[in-house]
Amino acid sequence: MAERILTYGGDTIRVELLPRPRLGSTLRLKVYPDLSVQAFVPEGTSDTALEQALHQKTRWIWQKLRDFRAVQEQATPRAYVSGESHFYLGRRHLLKVHHQPNTPETVRMLRGRLDVCVQEPHPLRIQKLLELWYFKRAQQVFQARLQALLPSTLWVTQIPALKLQVMQTQWGNCSPGGTITLNPHPVKAPRDCIDYVLLHELCHLKERNHSPAFWALLERVMPDWERHKVRLDNMAELLLTR
């Protein structure tokens, strides 16, 4: 993976370099809530021009990272009590906890509310029940979206195996053998964000790395992919908070 190392204010900043296939475009920088930094570099950019552009933006990158760190420090861990809001498919849903010692434990979506029936109202137990519910919903939603997207990915000749795995730094990945592994957390995000994650990995079935051909392929099947990626990454703090 191509990258550059910047320093500012005593901090070391790692910048991932990604090709930007559009000719004549300018270098674009993205700083994400997970504190990763990406530079989308137009084809034909010289090393001198790249270094100059990054140098001019180093202070801005450092300030954005500082702001995201401040948000992380203020993030309130969930208490898993009635009245909290939890995301599903991009919408907030109020949590309602029911203490019912003699009934089966369940999680249901009811009139825009997440109803949890639990035998012992301990936060850790409620958390585990919700995580299991999200995992099962993610399996259903991701499979449905995969089937809906396959007609637009003509290079995919065989339905790929789809696995779910909780990850803290990736929304998904594609193995050399063609298995797509997705983080279940995007099921909390809008459908377009889920489609972006799936299409990104489906494009890796044809283009294994982030080459200009990869980005051109992704743009062909989802011209507004950058907007959905930014929206998803900006939600990361909310989606990953436990």
mmCIF file of C-alpha atoms in Angstrom:
data_model
loop_
_atom_site.group_PDB
_atom_site.id
_atom_site.type_symbol
_atom_site.label_atom_id
_atom_site.label_comp_id
_atom_site.label_asym_id
_atom_site.label_seq_id
_atom_site.Cartn_x
_atom_site.Cartn_y
_atom_site.Cartn_z
ATOM 1 C CA MET A 1 0.000 0.000 0.000
ATOM 2 C CA ALA A 2 1.432 3.402 -1.003
ATOM 3 C CA GLU A 3 1.563 5.952 1.782
ATOM 4 C CA ARG A 4 3.283 9.072 3.056
ATOM 5 C CA ILE A 5 4.282 9.936 6.608
ATOM 6 C CA LEU A 6 3.687 13.519 7.762
ATOM 7 C CA THR A 7 4.674 15.127 11.061
ATOM 8 C CA TYR A 8 3.015 18.058 12.799
ATOM 9 C CA GLY A 9 2.754 19.203 16.404
ATOM 10 C CA GLY A 10 4.854 16.275 17.537
ATOM 11 C CA ASP A 11 2.403 13.804 15.940
ATOM 12 C CA THR A 12 3.088 11.348 13.156
ATOM 13 C CA ILE A 13 0.355 11.184 10.508
ATOM 14 C CA ARG A 14 0.079 8.259 8.115
ATOM 15 C CA VAL A 15 -1.589 9.105 4.786
ATOM 16 C CA GLU A 16 -2.782 6.313 2.490
ATOM 17 C CA LEU A 17 -2.366 7.185 -1.189
ATOM 18 C CA LEU A 18 -5.128 6.079 -3.548
ATOM 19 C CA PRO A 19 -5.388 6.747 -7.290
ATOM 20 C CA ARG A 20 -8.034 9.133 -8.533
ATOM 21 C CA PRO A 21 -8.924 8.018 -12.047
ATOM 22 C CA ARG A 22 -10.463 11.246 -13.334
ATOM 23 C CA LEU A 23 -7.950 13.090 -15.467
ATOM 24 C CA GLY A 24 -7.434 16.752 -14.713
ATOM 25 C CA SER A 25 -8.827 16.450 -11.194
ATOM 26 C CA THR A 26 -7.052 17.786 -8.137
ATOM 27 C CA LEU A 27 -5.754 15.915 -5.138
ATOM 28 C CA ARG A 28 -8.467 15.257 -2.548
ATOM 29 C CA LEU A 29 -7.900 14.524 1.119
ATOM 30 C CA LYS A 30 -10.278 12.661 3.427
ATOM 31 C CA VAL A 31 -9.899 12.401 7.194
ATOM 32 C CA TYR A 32 -12.199 9.838 8.775
ATOM 33 C CA PRO A 33 -13.606 9.406 12.298
ATOM 34 C CA ASP A 34 -11.496 6.259 12.778
ATOM 35 C CA LEU A 35 -8.458 8.605 12.421
ATOM 36 C CA SER A 36 -7.413 7.216 9.049
ATOM 37 C CA VAL A 37 -6.309 9.634 6.328
ATOM 38 C CA GLN A 38 -6.560 9.054 2.588
ATOM 39 C CA ALA A 39 -5.250 11.119 -0.292
ATOM 40 C CA PHE A 40 -6.891 10.569 -3.690
ATOM 41 C CA VAL A 41 -4.108 11.389 -6.132
ATOM 42 C CA PRO A 42 -4.850 12.208 -9.798
ATOM 43 C CA GLU A 43 -3.026 10.164 -12.398
ATOM 44 C CA GLY A 44 0.215 11.746 -13.536
ATOM 45 C CA THR A 45 0.863 13.714 -10.329
ATOM 46 C CA SER A 46 4.612 14.085 -9.801
ATOM 47 C CA ASP A 47 6.252 13.281 -6.472
ATOM 48 C CA THR A 48 7.195 16.945 -6.089
ATOM 49 C CA ALA A 49 3.624 18.139 -6.631
ATOM 50 C CA LEU A 50 2.312 15.476 -4.256
ATOM 51 C CA GLU A 51 4.752 16.430 -1.492
ATOM 52 C CA GLN A 52 3.905 20.111 -1.917
ATOM 53 C CA ALA A 53 0.164 19.477 -1.769
ATOM 54 C CA LEU A 54 0.478 17.322 1.342
ATOM 55 C CA HIS A 55 2.753 19.857 3.014
ATOM 56 C CA GLN A 56 0.189 22.613 2.434
ATOM 57 C CA LYS A 57 -2.560 20.500 3.991
ATOM 58 C CA THR A 58 -0.632 19.013 6.926
ATOM 59 C CA ARG A 59 -1.961 21.492 9.489
ATOM 60 C CA TRP A 60 -5.543 21.009 8.231
ATOM 61 C CA ILE A 61 -5.192 17.203 8.506
ATOM 62 C CA TRP A 62 -3.797 17.530 12.041
ATOM 63 C CA GLN A 63 -6.707 19.774 13.084
ATOM 64 C CA LYS A 64 -9.287 17.332 11.683
ATOM 65 C CA LEU A 65 -7.636 14.446 13.529
ATOM 66 C CA ARG A 66 -7.609 16.515 16.732
ATOM 67 C CA ASP A 67 -11.342 17.208 16.340
ATOM 68 C CA PHE A 68 -12.171 13.539 15.787
ATOM 69 C CA ARG A 69 -10.082 12.535 18.822
ATOM 70 C CA ALA A 70 -12.038 15.040 20.916
ATOM 71 C CA VAL A 71 -15.319 13.452 19.756
ATOM 72 C CA GLN A 72 -14.011 9.991 20.647
ATOM 73 C CA GLU A 73 -13.005 11.150 24.126
ATOM 74 C CA GLN A 74 -16.518 12.515 24.700
ATOM 75 C CA ALA A 75 -18.337 9.483 23.278
ATOM 76 C CA THR A 76 -20.684 8.113 25.900
ATOM 77 C CA PRO A 77 -20.738 4.311 26.220
ATOM 78 C CA ARG A 78 -24.208 2.841 25.919
ATOM 79 C CA ALA A 79 -25.998 1.933 29.146
ATOM 80 C CA TYR A 80 -28.575 -0.363 27.446
ATOM 81 C CA VAL A 81 -31.559 1.107 29.261
ATOM 82 C CA SER A 82 -34.993 2.185 28.057
ATOM 83 C CA GLY A 83 -34.949 5.507 26.237
ATOM 84 C CA GLU A 84 -31.618 5.087 24.473
ATOM 85 C CA SER A 85 -31.609 5.338 20.690
ATOM 86 C CA HIS A 86 -30.063 2.675 18.479
ATOM 87 C CA PHE A 87 -29.637 2.785 14.693
ATOM 88 C CA TYR A 88 -31.078 0.338 12.174
ATOM 89 C CA LEU A 89 -30.981 0.963 8.401
ATOM 90 C CA GLY A 90 -30.121 4.616 8.983
ATOM 91 C CA ARG A 91 -32.910 5.443 11.403
ATOM 92 C CA ARG A 92 -32.844 5.905 15.154
ATOM 93 C CA HIS A 93 -35.056 3.566 17.162
ATOM 94 C CA LEU A 94 -35.806 3.965 20.846
ATOM 95 C CA LEU A 95 -34.868 1.041 23.076
ATOM 96 C CA LYS A 96 -37.539 -0.328 25.400
ATOM 97 C CA VAL A 97 -36.420 -2.934 27.935
ATOM 98 C CA HIS A 98 -39.018 -5.266 29.445
ATOM 99 C CA HIS A 99 -38.083 -7.254 32.550
ATOM 100 C CA GLN A 100 -39.982 -10.526 32.215
ATOM 101 C CA PRO A 101 -38.307 -13.259 34.313
ATOM 102 C CA ASN A 102 -40.573 -16.101 33.184
ATOM 103 C CA THR A 103 -40.733 -15.526 29.414
ATOM 104 C CA PRO A 104 -38.272 -16.247 26.575
ATOM 105 C CA GLU A 105 -35.759 -13.496 25.864
ATOM 106 C CA THR A 106 -36.487 -11.725 22.570
ATOM 107 C CA VAL A 107 -35.648 -8.626 20.533
ATOM 108 C CA ARG A 108 -38.343 -7.245 18.238
ATOM 109 C CA MET A 109 -38.805 -4.188 16.057
ATOM 110 C CA LEU A 110 -42.215 -2.894 17.062
ATOM 111 C CA ARG A 111 -43.714 0.336 15.705
ATOM 112 C CA GLY A 112 -40.298 1.899 15.174
ATOM 113 C CA ARG A 113 -39.074 0.790 18.587
ATOM 114 C CA LEU A 114 -36.588 -1.879 19.644
ATOM 115 C CA ASP A 115 -38.329 -3.971 22.281
ATOM 116 C CA VAL A 116 -36.108 -6.248 24.343
ATOM 117 C CA CYS A 117 -37.659 -8.784 26.685
ATOM 118 C CA VAL A 118 -35.051 -9.996 29.140
ATOM 119 C CA GLN A 119 -35.191 -12.297 32.141
ATOM 120 C CA GLU A 120 -32.543 -10.321 34.022
ATOM 121 C CA PRO A 121 -32.180 -6.623 33.089
ATOM 122 C CA HIS A 122 -28.393 -6.560 33.200
ATOM 123 C CA PRO A 123 -26.789 -4.192 30.633
ATOM 124 C CA LEU A 124 -24.331 -6.814 29.393
ATOM 125 C CA ARG A 125 -27.146 -9.296 28.732
ATOM 126 C CA ILE A 126 -29.200 -6.672 26.884
ATOM 127 C CA GLN A 127 -26.125 -5.753 24.837
ATOM 128 C CA LYS A 128 -25.534 -9.379 23.843
ATOM 129 C CA LEU A 129 -29.170 -9.859 22.849
ATOM 130 C CA LEU A 130 -29.045 -6.730 20.663
ATOM 131 C CA GLU A 131 -25.740 -7.746 19.067
ATOM 132 C CA LEU A 132 -27.198 -11.145 18.177
ATOM 133 C CA TRP A 133 -30.290 -9.449 16.729
ATOM 134 C CA TYR A 134 -28.165 -7.084 14.632
ATOM 135 C CA PHE A 135 -26.029 -9.994 13.432
ATOM 136 C CA LYS A 136 -29.084 -11.955 12.260
ATOM 137 C CA ARG A 137 -30.587 -8.878 10.605
ATOM 138 C CA ALA A 138 -27.279 -8.161 8.875
ATOM 139 C CA GLN A 139 -27.225 -11.679 7.437
ATOM 140 C CA GLN A 140 -30.709 -11.194 5.993
ATOM 141 C CA VAL A 141 -30.240 -7.638 4.727
ATOM 142 C CA PHE A 142 -26.792 -8.197 3.201
ATOM 143 C CA GLN A 143 -27.901 -11.328 1.361
ATOM 144 C CA ALA A 144 -30.943 -9.493 0.004
ATOM 145 C CA ARG A 145 -28.859 -6.522 -1.130
ATOM 146 C CA LEU A 146 -26.265 -8.824 -2.693
ATOM 147 C CA GLN A 147 -28.969 -10.457 -4.808
ATOM 148 C CA ALA A 148 -30.307 -7.036 -5.809
ATOM 149 C CA LEU A 149 -26.866 -5.774 -6.863
ATOM 150 C CA LEU A 150 -25.621 -8.798 -8.795
ATOM 151 C CA PRO A 151 -27.403 -7.858 -12.071
ATOM 152 C CA SER A 152 -25.253 -4.697 -12.239
ATOM 153 C CA THR A 153 -21.969 -6.557 -11.618
ATOM 154 C CA LEU A 154 -21.666 -8.416 -14.893
ATOM 155 C CA TRP A 155 -18.114 -9.597 -14.129
ATOM 156 C CA VAL A 156 -19.417 -11.730 -11.228
ATOM 157 C CA THR A 157 -20.149 -15.141 -12.756
ATOM 158 C CA GLN A 158 -20.701 -17.007 -9.488
ATOM 159 C CA ILE A 159 -22.455 -15.795 -6.347
ATOM 160 C CA PRO A 160 -19.663 -15.184 -3.825
ATOM 161 C CA ALA A 161 -19.662 -16.679 -0.355
ATOM 162 C CA LEU A 162 -20.690 -14.061 2.202
ATOM 163 C CA LYS A 163 -19.439 -14.092 5.782
ATOM 164 C CA LEU A 164 -19.953 -11.726 8.703
ATOM 165 C CA GLN A 165 -17.254 -10.739 11.161
ATOM 166 C CA VAL A 166 -17.109 -7.863 13.629
ATOM 167 C CA MET A 167 -14.174 -5.591 12.696
ATOM 168 C CA GLN A 168 -13.063 -2.311 14.214
ATOM 169 C CA THR A 169 -11.171 -0.834 11.254
ATOM 170 C CA GLN A 170 -12.866 -2.266 8.138
ATOM 171 C CA TRP A 171 -16.369 -2.368 6.738
ATOM 172 C CA GLY A 172 -15.469 -5.386 4.630
ATOM 173 C CA ASN A 173 -12.806 -7.298 2.744
ATOM 174 C CA CYS A 174 -12.484 -9.778 -0.101
ATOM 175 C CA SER A 175 -10.206 -12.824 0.203
ATOM 176 C CA PRO A 176 -7.992 -14.075 -2.653
ATOM 177 C CA GLY A 177 -10.406 -17.002 -2.947
ATOM 178 C CA GLY A 178 -13.359 -14.680 -3.543
ATOM 179 C CA THR A 179 -15.061 -14.854 -0.147
ATOM 180 C CA ILE A 180 -16.559 -11.526 0.927
ATOM 181 C CA THR A 181 -16.440 -10.788 4.650
ATOM 182 C CA LEU A 182 -18.580 -7.929 5.917
ATOM 183 C CA ASN A 183 -18.716 -6.113 9.213
ATOM 184 C CA PRO A 184 -22.304 -6.454 10.535
ATOM 185 C CA HIS A 185 -22.344 -2.853 11.842
ATOM 186 C CA PRO A 186 -23.298 -1.245 8.471
ATOM 187 C CA VAL A 187 -26.770 -2.796 8.884
ATOM 188 C CA LYS A 188 -27.332 0.198 11.163
ATOM 189 C CA ALA A 189 -26.580 2.566 8.247
ATOM 190 C CA PRO A 190 -28.784 3.611 5.281
ATOM 191 C CA ARG A 191 -29.261 1.098 2.483
ATOM 192 C CA ASP A 192 -27.110 3.089 0.035
ATOM 193 C CA CYS A 193 -24.186 2.813 2.463
ATOM 194 C CA ILE A 194 -24.683 -0.950 2.647
ATOM 195 C CA ASP A 195 -24.752 -1.096 -1.156
ATOM 196 C CA TYR A 196 -21.483 0.871 -1.285
ATOM 197 C CA VAL A 197 -19.750 -1.644 1.011
ATOM 198 C CA LEU A 198 -21.034 -4.586 -1.021
ATOM 199 C CA LEU A 199 -20.160 -3.058 -4.396
ATOM 200 C CA HIS A 200 -16.703 -2.128 -3.153
ATOM 201 C CA GLU A 201 -15.993 -5.762 -2.309
ATOM 202 C CA LEU A 202 -17.679 -7.076 -5.456
ATOM 203 C CA CYS A 203 -15.354 -4.863 -7.497
ATOM 204 C CA HIS A 204 -12.419 -6.568 -5.754
ATOM 205 C CA LEU A 205 -13.506 -9.828 -7.347
ATOM 206 C CA LYS A 206 -12.309 -8.305 -10.624
ATOM 207 C CA GLU A 207 -9.691 -5.790 -9.481
ATOM 208 C CA ARG A 208 -7.789 -7.074 -6.454
ATOM 209 C CA ASN A 209 -6.188 -3.793 -5.371
ATOM 210 C CA HIS A 210 -7.120 -0.118 -5.391
ATOM 211 C CA SER A 211 -5.810 0.518 -8.886
ATOM 212 C CA PRO A 212 -7.263 3.124 -11.258
ATOM 213 C CA ALA A 213 -9.147 0.262 -12.911
ATOM 214 C CA PHE A 214 -10.758 -0.592 -9.558
ATOM 215 C CA TRP A 215 -12.001 2.948 -8.932
ATOM 216 C CA ALA A 216 -13.224 3.244 -12.528
ATOM 217 C CA LEU A 217 -15.195 0.006 -12.106
ATOM 218 C CA LEU A 218 -16.714 1.138 -8.816
ATOM 219 C CA GLU A 219 -17.654 4.492 -10.313
ATOM 220 C CA ARG A 220 -19.326 2.765 -13.238
ATOM 221 C CA VAL A 221 -21.665 0.750 -11.016
ATOM 222 C CA MET A 222 -22.085 3.441 -8.333
ATOM 223 C CA PRO A 223 -21.266 6.935 -9.656
ATOM 224 C CA ASP A 224 -21.942 8.568 -6.269
ATOM 225 C CA TRP A 225 -19.976 6.045 -4.181
ATOM 226 C CA GLU A 226 -17.845 8.753 -2.529
ATOM 227 C CA ARG A 227 -20.924 10.396 -0.997
ATOM 228 C CA HIS A 228 -22.085 7.128 0.549
ATOM 229 C CA LYS A 229 -18.599 6.243 1.790
ATOM 230 C CA VAL A 230 -18.252 9.627 3.503
ATOM 231 C CA ARG A 231 -21.700 9.278 5.066
ATOM 232 C CA LEU A 232 -20.893 5.807 6.374
ATOM 233 C CA ASP A 233 -17.490 6.809 7.717
ATOM 234 C CA ASN A 234 -18.966 9.872 9.390
ATOM 235 C CA MET A 235 -21.407 7.559 11.200
ATOM 236 C CA ALA A 236 -18.655 5.230 12.356
ATOM 237 C CA GLU A 237 -18.459 6.637 15.882
ATOM 238 C CA LEU A 238 -22.204 6.133 16.379
ATOM 239 C CA LEU A 239 -22.340 2.722 14.733
ATOM 240 C CA LEU A 240 -19.371 1.225 16.557
ATOM 241 C CA THR A 241 -20.052 2.610 20.052
ATOM 242 C CA ARG A 242 -20.833 -0.207 22.453
#
